[in-house]
Amino acid sequence: MMANAITYQKFCKLVKTEVKAMTKTFKTLTFKHPLLFKLVKQLLIVLAVIAVYAWALQGLQVDLKLLKDSWPYIVDFITRLWPPDLSILDIAIVRLIETIQMSIWGTTIGAILSLPLAVVSARNLAPRWLQFCANFLQNVVRSIPSIVLGLLFVAATGLGAPAGTLALGIYTIGYLAKFYQEAIESVDPRSIESLQVCGASWLQIAQYGILPQVLPLGLGYTLYMFEYNIRAASVLGVVGAGGIGFELVNYIKGFEYNKATTMMLVLLVVVTAIDALSSKLRQRLEASYRFTHKNK
Amino acid sequence: MTIECEKITTPYSNNLNRPILNNISCKIEQGEFVSLLGLNGAGKSTLLRSIVGLVPLEKGVIKVNGIAQNQKQKHRPDIAMLFQGGGLIRQLSAIENVLCGRLGSLSAWQTLWGFPKRDRRLALELLDRLGLKEHAYQKTAYLSGGQQQRVAIARALIQNPRILLADEPITGLDILAAKQVMETLAELHAQQGMTIVVVLHDLALAAAYAQRAIVLEAGRIIYDGKCHNLPEILQAG
Ligand SMILES: Nc1ncnc2c1ncn2[C@@H]1O[C@H](COP(=O)(O)OP(=O)(O)OP(=O)(O)O)[C@@H](O)[C@H]1O
Ligand SMILES: [Mg+2]
């Protein structure tokens, strides 16, 4: 045992001296040829990236022949979507309005719940242990797929829009809490310190120091989430949690592709319109944000 | 009210290969006007920040009025600080920034729906005194650098401090604005007997306003004494 220990120590020493010598030669080499060192480093990075992609591709098990054979089916599916059947336009619009209503409430519920969670997750506000717990909670919420949330709330409140709205609310937390957290962490630390020195309490710092600084950015994120939730709501319909997706899936299941097309077109129009509107609004918010941060 | 720094040393900094502050001892009496000088990176800001508890200390203690301070406690009621660059909240209006100086004396419940009327009146008076009355309700981001500096001064004054630590209050200001700020500090010193410690980069201004100069170099005090013939002292050092 003793002898073993000594040999082990000797071994360690040997390794250490060896490593030291190696790093030394490496250092002198790179010091003498900085360009060569840079080249080798870049080459290694490129190789690593290629390796990652190759690894990911073999996981997919792409069958080129199958891909080729399935091509006609895809074409067939797409051609049968056309032309849209406009006779169900009224149903589509009713469903769409429901989807927007779900998104409004879902986003709002999510935003309200995200705010405190973001505050206790932020590096510059919360104690370390609270930060850890809150971030873990965020990860848990984020790793539940929206479909699962939809199923969960359908089981709880039955089929329909309320289930979808609640599911969206929870789903929103996963993203908005992180966005808000990052906005909070990017505030000017000196302005927070100055409030600490004034003797402000934790709550006062949040209200007077952090909130005004994160509000423009936070509103922009919330707007983006609202837009995103309209799309997410159409997926939730698949499990019967209200919104446009319910009808959409029913039409596809019943081979009424032309009606499904109408649904998708209406969705496209609305998503485009809301995107245009909200990106305008976000631009204005960001402009005010940038102005107030420019002289830092 | 005195400030005593006894052999204060900050934790070792790996970037600098030395502590940022290295065994600093000095005593500042009530009513002194001290200028703190030194090159960029000498540790002037760090010294002021350590006096208000924003920097942990490895060794040494800071005493205010003979009482050793706990560096975890960041609020020292009689000391106000002007931060390098102001440390204001740019999205709030000037008057709201000034009112933030009152947060230490009010509970979170009292400020949840805004500040008491008495405080608002006081803030307005201070802004008026500093020539900012018509800008009181403007967003701080829209004020000029000199105006922002004066808002920061008003925020310090509303705390009714006996000691004012000012970190480069006139850097970036034009000659007129700089003179205005220095005059304000001199007035506070003369009329209220306020202790002023101010970081400056201008030896002539230091000589004109301060009685005492402390010169830092690489985290150590290399000169502590009268303000005249500063250029020669710095040349020698
Ligand atoms: N939070 C920090 N972490 C690590 N190093 C820091 C930190 N703050 C300051 N330093 C280092 O400490 C040294 C002194 O900084 P300090 O800000 O006190 O200098 P200064 O004398 O105020 O300079 P200036 O005239 O530029 O304001 C600098 O070299 C800086 O890099
Ligand atoms: Mg400084």
XYZ file of C-alpha atoms in Angstrom, chain B residues 23-233:
211
model
C -2.654 49.241 2.889
C -4.316 52.641 2.869
C -4.503 54.657 6.057
C -5.904 58.135 6.342
C -8.085 60.195 8.605
C -10.496 62.834 7.390
C -11.910 65.219 9.964
C -15.340 66.804 9.986
C -15.442 69.917 7.827
C -12.400 69.197 5.690
C -12.345 69.772 1.948
C -10.140 67.048 0.519
C -9.222 66.437 -3.095
C -8.346 62.909 -4.116
C -5.897 62.778 -7.005
C -4.186 60.127 -9.074
C -3.916 58.655 -12.544
C -6.621 56.497 -14.141
C -6.764 53.174 -12.368
C -4.978 54.434 -9.264
C -7.893 53.319 -7.091
C -9.639 56.595 -6.306
C -13.135 55.335 -7.076
C -12.431 52.119 -5.225
C -11.400 54.043 -2.130
C -14.603 56.112 -2.118
C -16.707 53.044 -2.847
C -15.122 51.178 0.035
C -16.033 54.046 2.363
C -19.731 53.489 1.596
C -19.431 49.716 1.854
C -19.551 48.779 -1.822
C -16.166 47.046 -1.774
C -15.334 44.101 0.490
C -12.114 44.473 2.444
C -9.454 41.852 2.911
C -7.794 43.637 5.782
C -8.210 46.795 7.788
C -11.248 48.684 8.974
C -13.122 51.835 8.140
C -14.402 53.823 11.089
C -17.037 56.511 10.853
C -17.192 58.644 13.965
C -15.029 56.088 15.714
C -17.387 53.210 14.971
C -16.040 50.381 12.867
C -18.258 49.743 9.839
C -19.524 46.420 8.637
C -18.823 46.268 4.896
C -22.042 44.287 4.368
C -24.005 47.327 5.472
C -24.221 49.590 2.422
C -26.166 52.439 3.970
C -24.273 54.959 6.067
C -26.864 57.589 6.964
C -24.567 60.607 7.195
C -22.566 59.873 4.059
C -23.793 60.652 0.546
C -21.959 59.707 -2.602
C -21.867 61.127 -6.103
C -20.950 58.321 -8.454
C -18.571 58.598 -11.368
C -21.011 59.146 -14.256
C -23.850 60.083 -11.907
C -25.400 56.681 -11.190
C -28.823 58.101 -12.018
C -31.772 56.157 -13.357
C -32.045 57.623 -16.806
C -35.671 56.639 -17.393
C -36.948 58.521 -14.364
C -37.551 62.262 -14.291
C -35.090 64.562 -12.579
C -37.323 65.044 -9.565
C -37.919 61.310 -9.166
C -34.173 60.739 -9.179
C -33.747 63.341 -6.491
C -36.537 61.747 -4.452
C -34.722 58.411 -4.614
C -32.325 59.948 -2.122
C -35.153 59.794 0.410
C -35.727 56.051 0.013
C -33.512 55.280 2.994
C -35.763 57.242 5.350
C -39.065 55.915 4.023
C -40.423 52.397 4.175
C -41.332 50.455 1.059
C -45.029 50.929 1.928
C -44.678 54.680 2.147
C -43.128 54.870 -1.320
C -45.271 52.248 -3.026
C -47.654 54.840 -4.493
C -45.179 57.691 -4.783
C -43.439 60.045 -2.389
C -44.982 62.196 0.350
C -45.825 65.796 -0.576
C -43.310 67.229 1.854
C -40.491 65.345 0.159
C -41.640 66.420 -3.277
C -41.570 70.042 -2.194
C -38.100 69.603 -0.743
C -36.835 68.011 -3.959
C -38.258 70.828 -6.026
C -36.595 73.386 -3.773
C -33.234 71.688 -4.168
C -33.569 71.519 -7.945
C -34.505 75.179 -7.937
C -31.417 76.000 -5.913
C -29.266 74.177 -8.443
C -30.929 75.993 -11.343
C -32.933 73.054 -12.642
C -36.476 74.054 -11.772
C -37.782 74.047 -15.321
C -36.225 70.630 -15.961
C -37.660 68.980 -12.863
C -40.168 66.828 -14.708
C -37.969 65.987 -17.682
C -36.625 62.490 -18.205
C -33.042 62.434 -16.939
C -31.788 60.895 -20.189
C -32.807 64.061 -22.007
C -30.730 66.346 -19.767
C -27.194 67.429 -20.606
C -24.230 65.967 -18.748
C -23.859 69.000 -16.514
C -27.543 69.048 -15.684
C -27.429 65.344 -14.842
C -24.491 65.949 -12.540
C -26.512 68.596 -10.731
C -29.454 66.194 -10.408
C -27.037 63.751 -8.791
C -25.890 66.486 -6.414
C -29.502 67.235 -5.514
C -30.066 63.543 -4.820
C -27.069 63.567 -2.501
C -28.198 66.745 -0.733
C -31.729 65.537 -0.069
C -30.153 62.897 2.165
C -28.985 65.752 4.358
C -25.490 64.265 4.664
C -22.620 65.531 6.766
C -20.079 63.969 4.463
C -20.188 64.158 0.682
C -18.010 61.875 -1.407
C -17.881 63.080 -5.009
C -16.279 60.876 -7.669
C -15.215 63.042 -10.611
C -18.201 65.382 -10.420
C -16.873 67.725 -13.108
C -15.355 65.338 -15.629
C -16.900 65.987 -19.027
C -18.450 69.312 -18.063
C -17.657 72.587 -19.784
C -15.682 75.222 -17.879
C -18.771 77.086 -16.778
C -20.672 74.024 -15.585
C -17.549 72.691 -13.858
C -17.122 75.979 -12.033
C -20.781 75.923 -11.033
C -20.470 72.441 -9.542
C -17.255 73.310 -7.691
C -18.873 76.475 -6.348
C -21.807 74.437 -5.093
C -19.451 72.092 -3.266
C -17.516 75.045 -1.810
C -20.769 76.609 -0.639
C -21.873 73.431 1.132
C -18.481 73.257 2.762
C -18.475 76.878 3.883
C -22.102 77.226 4.955
C -22.914 73.854 6.459
C -19.474 72.676 7.399
C -19.991 69.616 5.260
C -17.007 67.321 4.796
C -16.208 67.106 1.103
C -14.002 64.481 -0.508
C -13.773 65.049 -4.220
C -11.926 63.157 -6.945
C -10.406 65.598 -9.427
C -8.065 65.434 -12.385
C -7.300 69.143 -12.399
C -4.504 70.236 -10.094
C -5.334 73.928 -10.407
C -8.932 73.330 -9.329
C -7.759 71.133 -6.486
C -5.454 73.895 -5.278
C -8.194 76.505 -5.672
C -10.874 74.728 -3.658
C -9.386 72.049 -1.430
C -7.241 72.491 1.620
C -5.810 69.039 1.541
C -4.796 66.655 -1.210
C -4.444 62.908 -1.074
C -2.592 61.425 -4.017
C -2.963 57.765 -4.886
C -0.702 55.690 -7.060
C -1.182 51.998 -7.753
C -3.397 51.586 -4.699
C -1.140 53.373 -2.224
C -1.142 56.875 -0.816
C 1.977 58.635 -2.053
C 1.165 62.099 -0.778
C -1.138 63.485 1.861
C -0.873 67.128 2.719
C -1.342 70.718 1.649
C -2.525 71.519 -1.843
C 0.004 74.101 -2.990
C 2.960 73.108 -5.171
C 1.151 69.904 -6.130
C 2.703 69.781 -9.624
C 6.211 69.569 -8.173
C 5.225 66.860 -5.740
